[in-house]
CSV table of C-alpha atoms in Angstrom, one decimal:
chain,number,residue,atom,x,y,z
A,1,UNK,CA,10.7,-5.7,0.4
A,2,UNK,CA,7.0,-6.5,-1.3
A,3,UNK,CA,6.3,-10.0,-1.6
A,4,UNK,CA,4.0,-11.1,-4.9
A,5,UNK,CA,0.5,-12.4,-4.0
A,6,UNK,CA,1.4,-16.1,-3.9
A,7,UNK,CA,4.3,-15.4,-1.9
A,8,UNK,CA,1.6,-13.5,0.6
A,9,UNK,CA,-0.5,-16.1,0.4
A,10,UNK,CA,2.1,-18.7,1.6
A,11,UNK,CA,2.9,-16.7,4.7
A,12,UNK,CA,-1.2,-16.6,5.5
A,13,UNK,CA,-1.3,-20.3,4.7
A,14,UNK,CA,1.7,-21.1,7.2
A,15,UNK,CA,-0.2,-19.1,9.8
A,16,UNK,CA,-3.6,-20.5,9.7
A,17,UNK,CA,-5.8,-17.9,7.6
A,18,UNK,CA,-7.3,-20.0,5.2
A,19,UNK,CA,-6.8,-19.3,1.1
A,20,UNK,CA,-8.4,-21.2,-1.8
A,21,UNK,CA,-6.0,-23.7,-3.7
A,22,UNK,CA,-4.1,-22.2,-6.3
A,23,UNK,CA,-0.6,-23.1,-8.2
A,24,UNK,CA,1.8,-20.2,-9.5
A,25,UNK,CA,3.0,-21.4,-13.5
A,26,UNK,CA,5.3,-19.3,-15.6
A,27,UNK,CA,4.9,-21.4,-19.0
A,28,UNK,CA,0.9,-21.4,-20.5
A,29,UNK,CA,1.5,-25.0,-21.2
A,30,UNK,CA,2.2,-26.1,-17.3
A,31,UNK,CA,-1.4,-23.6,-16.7
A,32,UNK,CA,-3.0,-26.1,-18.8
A,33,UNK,CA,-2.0,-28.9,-16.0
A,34,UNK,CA,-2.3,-26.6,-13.1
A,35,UNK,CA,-6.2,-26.5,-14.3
A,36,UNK,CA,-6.7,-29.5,-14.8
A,37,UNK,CA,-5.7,-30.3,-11.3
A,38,UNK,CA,-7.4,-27.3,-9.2
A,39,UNK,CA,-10.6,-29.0,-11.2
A,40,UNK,CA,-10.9,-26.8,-14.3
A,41,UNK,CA,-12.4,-23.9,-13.8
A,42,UNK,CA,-9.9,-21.0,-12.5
A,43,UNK,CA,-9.3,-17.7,-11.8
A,44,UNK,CA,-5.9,-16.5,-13.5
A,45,UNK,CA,-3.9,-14.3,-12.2
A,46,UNK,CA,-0.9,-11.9,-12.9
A,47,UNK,CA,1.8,-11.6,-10.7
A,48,UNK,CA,3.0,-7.9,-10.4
A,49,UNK,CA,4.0,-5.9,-7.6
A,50,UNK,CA,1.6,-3.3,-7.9
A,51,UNK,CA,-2.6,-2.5,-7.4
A,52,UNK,CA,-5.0,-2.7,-9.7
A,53,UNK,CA,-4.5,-5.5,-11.8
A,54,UNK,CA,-7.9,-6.4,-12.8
A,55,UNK,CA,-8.7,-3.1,-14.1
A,56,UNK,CA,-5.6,-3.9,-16.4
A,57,UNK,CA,-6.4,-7.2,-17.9
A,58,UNK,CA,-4.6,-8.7,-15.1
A,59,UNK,CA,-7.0,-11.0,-13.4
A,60,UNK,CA,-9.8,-13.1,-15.5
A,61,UNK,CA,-11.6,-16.3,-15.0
A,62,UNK,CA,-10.8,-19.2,-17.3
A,63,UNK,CA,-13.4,-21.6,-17.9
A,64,UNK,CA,-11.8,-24.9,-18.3
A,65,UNK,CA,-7.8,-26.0,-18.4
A,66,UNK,CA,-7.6,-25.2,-22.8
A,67,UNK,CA,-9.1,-21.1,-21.9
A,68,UNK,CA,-6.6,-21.1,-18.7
A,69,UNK,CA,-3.4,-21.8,-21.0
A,70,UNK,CA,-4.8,-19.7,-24.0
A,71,UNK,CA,-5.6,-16.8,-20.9
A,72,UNK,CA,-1.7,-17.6,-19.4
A,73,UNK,CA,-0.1,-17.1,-22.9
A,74,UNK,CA,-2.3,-13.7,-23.7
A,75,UNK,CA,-1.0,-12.5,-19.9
A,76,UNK,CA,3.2,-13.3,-19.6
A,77,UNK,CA,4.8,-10.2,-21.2
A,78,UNK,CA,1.8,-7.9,-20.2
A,79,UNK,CA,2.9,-4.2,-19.0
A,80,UNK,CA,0.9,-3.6,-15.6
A,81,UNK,CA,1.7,-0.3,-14.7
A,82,UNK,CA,5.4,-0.5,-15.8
A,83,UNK,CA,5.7,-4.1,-14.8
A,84,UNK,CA,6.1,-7.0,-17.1
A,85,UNK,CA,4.4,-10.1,-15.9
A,86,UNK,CA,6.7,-12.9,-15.7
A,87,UNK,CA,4.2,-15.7,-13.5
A,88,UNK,CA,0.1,-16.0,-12.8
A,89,UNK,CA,-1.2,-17.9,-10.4
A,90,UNK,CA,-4.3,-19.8,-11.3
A,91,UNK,CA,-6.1,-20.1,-8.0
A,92,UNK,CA,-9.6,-22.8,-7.5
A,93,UNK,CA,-13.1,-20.0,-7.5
A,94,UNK,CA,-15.3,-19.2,-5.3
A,95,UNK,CA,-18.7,-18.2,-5.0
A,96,UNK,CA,-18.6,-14.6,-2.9
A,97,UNK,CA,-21.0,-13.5,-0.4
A,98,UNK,CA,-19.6,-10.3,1.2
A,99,UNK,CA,-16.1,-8.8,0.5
A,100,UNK,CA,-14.3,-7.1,4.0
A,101,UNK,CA,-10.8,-5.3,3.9
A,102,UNK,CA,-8.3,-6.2,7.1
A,103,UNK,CA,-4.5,-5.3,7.1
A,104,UNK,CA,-2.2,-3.9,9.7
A,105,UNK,CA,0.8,-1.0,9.2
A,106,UNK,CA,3.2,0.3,11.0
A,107,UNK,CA,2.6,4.3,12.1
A,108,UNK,CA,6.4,5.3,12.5
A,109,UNK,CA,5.5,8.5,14.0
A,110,UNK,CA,2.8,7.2,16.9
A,111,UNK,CA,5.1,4.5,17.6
A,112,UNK,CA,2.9,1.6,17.6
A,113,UNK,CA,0.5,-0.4,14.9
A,114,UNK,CA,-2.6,0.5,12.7
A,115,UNK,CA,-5.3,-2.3,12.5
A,116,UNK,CA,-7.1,-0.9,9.8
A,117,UNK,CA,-10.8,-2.6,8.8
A,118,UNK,CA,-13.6,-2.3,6.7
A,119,UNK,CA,-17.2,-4.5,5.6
A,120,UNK,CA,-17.0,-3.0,2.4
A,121,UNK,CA,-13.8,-4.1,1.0
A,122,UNK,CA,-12.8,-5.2,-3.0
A,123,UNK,CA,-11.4,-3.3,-5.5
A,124,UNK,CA,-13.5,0.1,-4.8
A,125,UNK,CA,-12.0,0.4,-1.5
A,126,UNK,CA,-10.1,3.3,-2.5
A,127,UNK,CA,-13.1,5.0,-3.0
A,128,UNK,CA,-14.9,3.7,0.5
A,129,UNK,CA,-12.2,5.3,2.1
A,130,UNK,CA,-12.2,8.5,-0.2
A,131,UNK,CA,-16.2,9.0,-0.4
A,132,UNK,CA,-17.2,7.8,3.1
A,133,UNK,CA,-14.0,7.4,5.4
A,134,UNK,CA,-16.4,6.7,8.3
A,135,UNK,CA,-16.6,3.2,6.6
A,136,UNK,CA,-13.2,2.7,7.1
A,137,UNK,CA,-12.1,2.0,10.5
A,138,UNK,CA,-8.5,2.5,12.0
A,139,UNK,CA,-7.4,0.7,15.5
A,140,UNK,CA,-4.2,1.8,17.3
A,141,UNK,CA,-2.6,-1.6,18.4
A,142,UNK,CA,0.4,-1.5,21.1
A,143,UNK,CA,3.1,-3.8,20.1
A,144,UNK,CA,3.7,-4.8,23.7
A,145,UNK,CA,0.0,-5.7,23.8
A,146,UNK,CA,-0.1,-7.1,20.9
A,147,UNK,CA,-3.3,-8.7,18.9
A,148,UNK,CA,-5.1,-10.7,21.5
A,149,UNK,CA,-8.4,-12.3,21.1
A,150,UNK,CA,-10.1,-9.4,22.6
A,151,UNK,CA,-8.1,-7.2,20.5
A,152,UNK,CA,-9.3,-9.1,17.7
A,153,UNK,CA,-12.9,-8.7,18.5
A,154,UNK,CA,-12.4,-5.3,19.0
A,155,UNK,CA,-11.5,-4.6,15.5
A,156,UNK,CA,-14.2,-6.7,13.8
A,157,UNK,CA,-16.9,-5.7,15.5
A,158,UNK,CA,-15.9,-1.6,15.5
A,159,UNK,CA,-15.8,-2.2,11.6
A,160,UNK,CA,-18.8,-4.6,11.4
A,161,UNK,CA,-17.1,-7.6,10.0
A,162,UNK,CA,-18.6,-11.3,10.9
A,163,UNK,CA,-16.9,-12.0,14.4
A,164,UNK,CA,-15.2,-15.3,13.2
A,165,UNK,CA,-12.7,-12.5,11.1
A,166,UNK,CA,-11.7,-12.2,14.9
A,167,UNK,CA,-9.1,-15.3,14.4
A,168,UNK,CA,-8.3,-13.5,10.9
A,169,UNK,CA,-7.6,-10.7,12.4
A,170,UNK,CA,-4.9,-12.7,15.1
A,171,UNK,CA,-3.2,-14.9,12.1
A,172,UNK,CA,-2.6,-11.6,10.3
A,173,UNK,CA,-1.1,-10.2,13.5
A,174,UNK,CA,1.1,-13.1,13.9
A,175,UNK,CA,2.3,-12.6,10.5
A,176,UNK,CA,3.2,-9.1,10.9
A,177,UNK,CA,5.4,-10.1,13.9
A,178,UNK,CA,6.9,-13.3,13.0
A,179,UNK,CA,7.8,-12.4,9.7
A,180,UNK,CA,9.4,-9.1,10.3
A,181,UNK,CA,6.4,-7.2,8.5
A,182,UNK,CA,5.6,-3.2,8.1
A,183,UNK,CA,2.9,-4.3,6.1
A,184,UNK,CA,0.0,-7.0,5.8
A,185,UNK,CA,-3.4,-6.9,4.1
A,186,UNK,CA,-6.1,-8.7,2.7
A,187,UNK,CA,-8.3,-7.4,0.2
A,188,UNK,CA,-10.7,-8.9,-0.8
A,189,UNK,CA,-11.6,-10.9,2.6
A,190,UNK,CA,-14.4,-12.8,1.3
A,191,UNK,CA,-17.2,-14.8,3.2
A,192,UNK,CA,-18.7,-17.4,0.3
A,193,UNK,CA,-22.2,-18.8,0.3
A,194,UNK,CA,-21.2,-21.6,1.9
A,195,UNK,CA,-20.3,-19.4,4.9
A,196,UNK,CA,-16.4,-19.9,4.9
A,197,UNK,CA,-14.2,-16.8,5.2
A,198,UNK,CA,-11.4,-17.2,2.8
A,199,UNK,CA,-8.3,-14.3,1.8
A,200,UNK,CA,-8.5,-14.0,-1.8
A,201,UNK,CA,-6.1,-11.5,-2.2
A,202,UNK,CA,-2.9,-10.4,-0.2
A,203,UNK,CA,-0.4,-7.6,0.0
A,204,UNK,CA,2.7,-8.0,2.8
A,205,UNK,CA,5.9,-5.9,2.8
A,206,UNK,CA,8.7,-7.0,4.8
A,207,UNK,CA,11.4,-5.2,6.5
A,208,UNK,CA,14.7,-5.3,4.6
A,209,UNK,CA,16.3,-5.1,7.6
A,210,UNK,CA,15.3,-8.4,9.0
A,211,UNK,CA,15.9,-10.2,5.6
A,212,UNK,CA,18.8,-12.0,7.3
A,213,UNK,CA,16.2,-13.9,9.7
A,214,UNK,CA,14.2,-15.5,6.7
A,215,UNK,CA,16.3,-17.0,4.0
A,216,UNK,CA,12.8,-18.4,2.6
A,217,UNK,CA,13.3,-15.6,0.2
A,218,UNK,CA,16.6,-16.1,-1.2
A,219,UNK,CA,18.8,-12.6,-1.9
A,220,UNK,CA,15.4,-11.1,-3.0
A,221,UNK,CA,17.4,-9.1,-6.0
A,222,UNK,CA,15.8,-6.1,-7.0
A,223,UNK,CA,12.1,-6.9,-9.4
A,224,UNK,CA,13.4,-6.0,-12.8
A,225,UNK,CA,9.9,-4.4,-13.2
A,226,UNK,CA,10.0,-2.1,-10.1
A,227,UNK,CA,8.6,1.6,-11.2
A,228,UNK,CA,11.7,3.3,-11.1
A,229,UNK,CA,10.4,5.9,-8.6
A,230,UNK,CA,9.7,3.0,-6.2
A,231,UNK,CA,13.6,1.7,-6.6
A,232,UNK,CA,15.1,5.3,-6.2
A,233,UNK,CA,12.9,5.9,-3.4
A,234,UNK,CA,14.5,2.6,-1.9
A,235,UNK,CA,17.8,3.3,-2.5
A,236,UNK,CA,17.4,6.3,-0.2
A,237,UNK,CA,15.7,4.6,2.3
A,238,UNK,CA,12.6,5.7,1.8
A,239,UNK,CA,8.7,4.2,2.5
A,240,UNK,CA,7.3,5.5,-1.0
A,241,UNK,CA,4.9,3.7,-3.2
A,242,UNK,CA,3.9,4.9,-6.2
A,243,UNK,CA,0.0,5.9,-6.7
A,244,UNK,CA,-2.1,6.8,-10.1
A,245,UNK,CA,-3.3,10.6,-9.2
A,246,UNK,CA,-2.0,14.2,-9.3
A,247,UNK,CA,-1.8,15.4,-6.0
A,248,UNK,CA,1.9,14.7,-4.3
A,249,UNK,CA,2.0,13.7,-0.6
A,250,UNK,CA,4.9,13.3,2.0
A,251,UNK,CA,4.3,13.1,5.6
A,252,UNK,CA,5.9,11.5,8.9
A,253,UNK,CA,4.3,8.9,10.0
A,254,UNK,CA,2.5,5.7,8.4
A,255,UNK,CA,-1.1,6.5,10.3
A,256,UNK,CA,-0.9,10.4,8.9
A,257,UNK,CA,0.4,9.9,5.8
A,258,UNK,CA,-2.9,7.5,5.0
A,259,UNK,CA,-5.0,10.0,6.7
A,260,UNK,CA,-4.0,12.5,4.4
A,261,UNK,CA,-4.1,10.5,1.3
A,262,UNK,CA,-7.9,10.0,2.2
A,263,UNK,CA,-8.6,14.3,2.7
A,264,UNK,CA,-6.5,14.6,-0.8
A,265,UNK,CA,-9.6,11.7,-2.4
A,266,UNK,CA,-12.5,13.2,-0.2
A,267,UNK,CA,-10.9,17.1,-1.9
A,268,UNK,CA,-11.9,15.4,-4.9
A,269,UNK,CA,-8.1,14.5,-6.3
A,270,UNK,CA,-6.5,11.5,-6.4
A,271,UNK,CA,-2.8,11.1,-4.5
A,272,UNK,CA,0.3,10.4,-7.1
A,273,UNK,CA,1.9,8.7,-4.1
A,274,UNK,CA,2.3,7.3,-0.1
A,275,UNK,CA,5.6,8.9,0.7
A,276,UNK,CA,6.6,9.0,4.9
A,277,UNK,CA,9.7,10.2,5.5
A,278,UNK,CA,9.1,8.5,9.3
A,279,UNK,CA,9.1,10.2,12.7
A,280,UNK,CA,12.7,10.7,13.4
A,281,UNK,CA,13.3,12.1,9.8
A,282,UNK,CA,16.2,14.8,9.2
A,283,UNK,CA,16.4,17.5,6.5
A,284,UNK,CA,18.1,15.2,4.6
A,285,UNK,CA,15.5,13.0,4.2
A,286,UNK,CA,13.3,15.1,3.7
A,287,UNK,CA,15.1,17.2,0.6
A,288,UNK,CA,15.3,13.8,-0.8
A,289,UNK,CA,12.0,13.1,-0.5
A,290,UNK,CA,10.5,16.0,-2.5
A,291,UNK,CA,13.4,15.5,-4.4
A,292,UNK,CA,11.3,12.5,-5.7
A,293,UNK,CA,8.4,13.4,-5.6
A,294,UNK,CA,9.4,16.0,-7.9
A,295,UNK,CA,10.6,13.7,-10.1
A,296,UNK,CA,7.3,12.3,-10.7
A,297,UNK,CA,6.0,13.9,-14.0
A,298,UNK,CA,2.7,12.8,-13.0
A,299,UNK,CA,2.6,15.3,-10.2
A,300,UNK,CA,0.6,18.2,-10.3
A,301,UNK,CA,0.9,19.5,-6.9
A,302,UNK,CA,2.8,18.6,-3.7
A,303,UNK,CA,1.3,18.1,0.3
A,304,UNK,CA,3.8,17.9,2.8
A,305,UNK,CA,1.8,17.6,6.0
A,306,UNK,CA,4.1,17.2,9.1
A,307,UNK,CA,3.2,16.7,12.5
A,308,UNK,CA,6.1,18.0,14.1
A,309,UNK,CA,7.4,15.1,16.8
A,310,UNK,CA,11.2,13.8,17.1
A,311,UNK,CA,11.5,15.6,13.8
A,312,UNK,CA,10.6,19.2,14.4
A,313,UNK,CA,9.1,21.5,11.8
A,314,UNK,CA,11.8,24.0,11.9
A,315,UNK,CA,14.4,20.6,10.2
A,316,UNK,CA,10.9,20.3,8.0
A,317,UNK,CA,11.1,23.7,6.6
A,318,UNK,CA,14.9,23.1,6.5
A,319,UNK,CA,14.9,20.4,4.3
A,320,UNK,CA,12.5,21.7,1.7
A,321,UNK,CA,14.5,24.8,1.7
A,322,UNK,CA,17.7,22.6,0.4
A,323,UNK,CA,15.5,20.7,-2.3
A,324,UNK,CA,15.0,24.4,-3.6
A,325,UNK,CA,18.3,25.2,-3.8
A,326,UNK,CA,18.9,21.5,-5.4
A,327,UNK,CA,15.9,21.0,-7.8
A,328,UNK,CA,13.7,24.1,-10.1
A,329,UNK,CA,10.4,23.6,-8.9
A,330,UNK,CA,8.0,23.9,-11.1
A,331,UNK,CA,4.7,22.9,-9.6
A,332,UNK,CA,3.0,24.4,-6.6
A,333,UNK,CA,3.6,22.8,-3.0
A,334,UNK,CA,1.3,23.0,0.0
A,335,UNK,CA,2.8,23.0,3.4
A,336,UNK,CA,1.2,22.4,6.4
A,337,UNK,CA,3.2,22.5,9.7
A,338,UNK,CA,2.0,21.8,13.2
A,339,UNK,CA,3.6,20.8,16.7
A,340,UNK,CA,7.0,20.9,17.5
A,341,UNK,CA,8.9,24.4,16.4
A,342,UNK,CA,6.6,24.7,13.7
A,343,UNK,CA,6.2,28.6,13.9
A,344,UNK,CA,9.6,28.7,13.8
A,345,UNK,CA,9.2,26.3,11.0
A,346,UNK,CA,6.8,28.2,9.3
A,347,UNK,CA,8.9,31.4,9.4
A,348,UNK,CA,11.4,29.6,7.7
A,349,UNK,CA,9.8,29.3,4.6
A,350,UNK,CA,8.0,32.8,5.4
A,351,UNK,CA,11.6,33.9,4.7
A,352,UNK,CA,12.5,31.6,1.9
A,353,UNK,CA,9.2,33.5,-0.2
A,354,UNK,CA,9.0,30.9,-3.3
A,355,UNK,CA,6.5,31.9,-4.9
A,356,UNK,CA,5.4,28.3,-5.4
A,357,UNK,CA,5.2,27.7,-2.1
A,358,UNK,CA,2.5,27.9,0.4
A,359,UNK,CA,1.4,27.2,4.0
A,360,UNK,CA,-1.8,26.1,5.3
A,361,UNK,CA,-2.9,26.3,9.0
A,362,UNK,CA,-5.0,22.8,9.5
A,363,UNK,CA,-5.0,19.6,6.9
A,364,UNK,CA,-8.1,20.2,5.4
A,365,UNK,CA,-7.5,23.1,4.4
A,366,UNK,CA,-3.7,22.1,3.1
A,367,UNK,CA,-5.8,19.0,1.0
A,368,UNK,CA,-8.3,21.2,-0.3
A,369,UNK,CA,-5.4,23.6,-1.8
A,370,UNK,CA,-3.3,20.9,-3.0
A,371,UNK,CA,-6.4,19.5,-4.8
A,372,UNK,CA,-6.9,22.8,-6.1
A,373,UNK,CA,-3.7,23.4,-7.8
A,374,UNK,CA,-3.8,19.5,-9.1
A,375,UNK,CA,-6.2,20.8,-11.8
A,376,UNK,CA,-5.2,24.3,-13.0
């Protein structure tokens, strides 16, 4: 379950990680008042469940309370990326220093956490990660261990953030476990010129599993706005958000799966989607999986790059035989196969002979192909 910005920004709020003042209005006329009481001047706001907002229209600065209502009315009923905006939140501005990128995920397949960091965070950070992933850092965080101070201190200094994003770093920890989380960021973190370090922008998926344990959220019925890929991907249980680019991706494991979606970007080719099928996966899921992706007319090629673990490659190569037999595939997928049974895996689909499909030996070169095919 995603949770809109202000609903992110709530959760940070309640666990100490400050956030600048802001209301959430559905009506331009109550934006009008909002203004007026944040002081005038405000940053409005759409609230969608989905990236890149202010590239859309989605996120402008209102100079006094008349340009915030006139900016509120011009912004409900927008189309973001298939969803209609229905709220905006009009939140006090601030004068920026530096922008930093923090979050944590889950990595189904390692078993354990992803702290994941960078000093060069904002809405570029896409291409940070795509053009110089040495920027980026990743941590591996034990869940019995946990986020500690140290831990915290860890992080920000291996991705050179200022070293009072330590206690960030812990509130964002804290959120991840008390609120039943498999996914918190903050991008932008921003330090202003006055020297305070403020989240000016959240993203935090919950577990549906654990909605029972916070009612805060009502029966959280389904966004009417949800890109419909995203809602059949939930129906079968799947961890699949929809991306912008061409190249297909489905992998086991959280940590991989964002590793590969950065090889697909540094190839040159921009991923149509984050799509793990998790560590313990069957061929099921899996058929289901490219199943979907399939189903994404914006797809030009397919990765599947599996690390075979509790799910071995041979139930890999298994699975994608079955979405053959179910679905006519008409765009070229790249598979690359590695640990357990893969060569028995790999002769699987040796015997299978699409001649759409093919196997790669290593990641890079599996990304390079994929990227490749994207654009012929």
């Amino acid at each position: 379950m995603d949770l809109y910005e202000h609903q992110a920004r709530e959760l940070f709020k309640d666990h100490g990680i400050p956030v600048p003042d802001a209301a959430v209005v559905d009506h331009p006329r109550e934006a009008r008042r909002a203004a007026e009481l944040l002081g005038g001047r405000v940053v409005v706001k759409a609230q969608v469940k989905t990236g890149g907002r202010g590239k859309a229209g989605g996120v402008k600065l209102a100079t006094d309370p008349a340009a915030a209502e006139l900016t509120t009315r011009q912004m409900l009923g927008m189309d973001i990326k298939g969803h209609t905006v229905r709220s905006v939140m009009l939140a006090r501005p601030v004068d920026i220093a530096a922008e930093f990128y923090v979050g944590y995920v889950l990595d189904r397949a390692a078993g354990r956490f992803l702290a994941i960091a960078s000093a060069e965070g904002g809405m570029d950070i896409e291409e940070v990660a795509a053009t110089r992933p040495e920027a980026v850092v990743r941590v591996p965080v034990d869940p019995a261990e946990g986020v500690t101070h140290t831990k915290a201190a860890e992080i920000a200094a291996a991705a050179r953030l200022p070293a009072e994003a330590a206690g960030i770093l812990q509130g964002l920890w804290q959120v991840l476990v008390r609120e039943d989380a498999l996914l918190v960021e903050v991008n932008p973190l921003v330090r202003t010129t006055d020297g305070r370090l403020l989240a000016l922008d959240g993203k935090v998926t919950l577990d549906d599993n654990a909605r029972f344990r916070h009612s805060r959220w009502g029966d959280a019925p389904a966004d009417p706005a949800t890109d419909p890929l995203e809602e059949a991907a939930a129906a079968k249980g799947l961890n699949y958000v929809k991306l912008d680019g061409r190249v297909g991706v489905i992998g086991n494991g959280a940590g991989l799966v964002m590793s590969t979606l950065d090889v697909v970007a540094g190839c040159g080719a921009r991923p149509a989607n984050f799509l793990d099928i998790g560590g313990g996966a069957s061929a099921q899921v899996m058929a289901d999986g490219l199943n979907l992706i399939l189903a994404d007319t914006d797809v030009r090629s397919v990765l599947v790059n599996v690390f075979g673990g509790i799910t071995a490659c041979d139930a890999v190569a298994d699975g994608i035989v079955q979405a053959l037999e179910s679905v006519r595939l008409t765009r070229p997928l790249v598979v690359r196969l590695d640990g357990n049974n893969a060569a028995r895996g790999r002769a699987i689909l040796d015997a299978r002979a699409h001649p759409l499909v093919e196997q790669a030996t290593t990641m890079d070169a599996a990304a390079r192909r994929a990227a490749e095919l994207s654009i012929t």
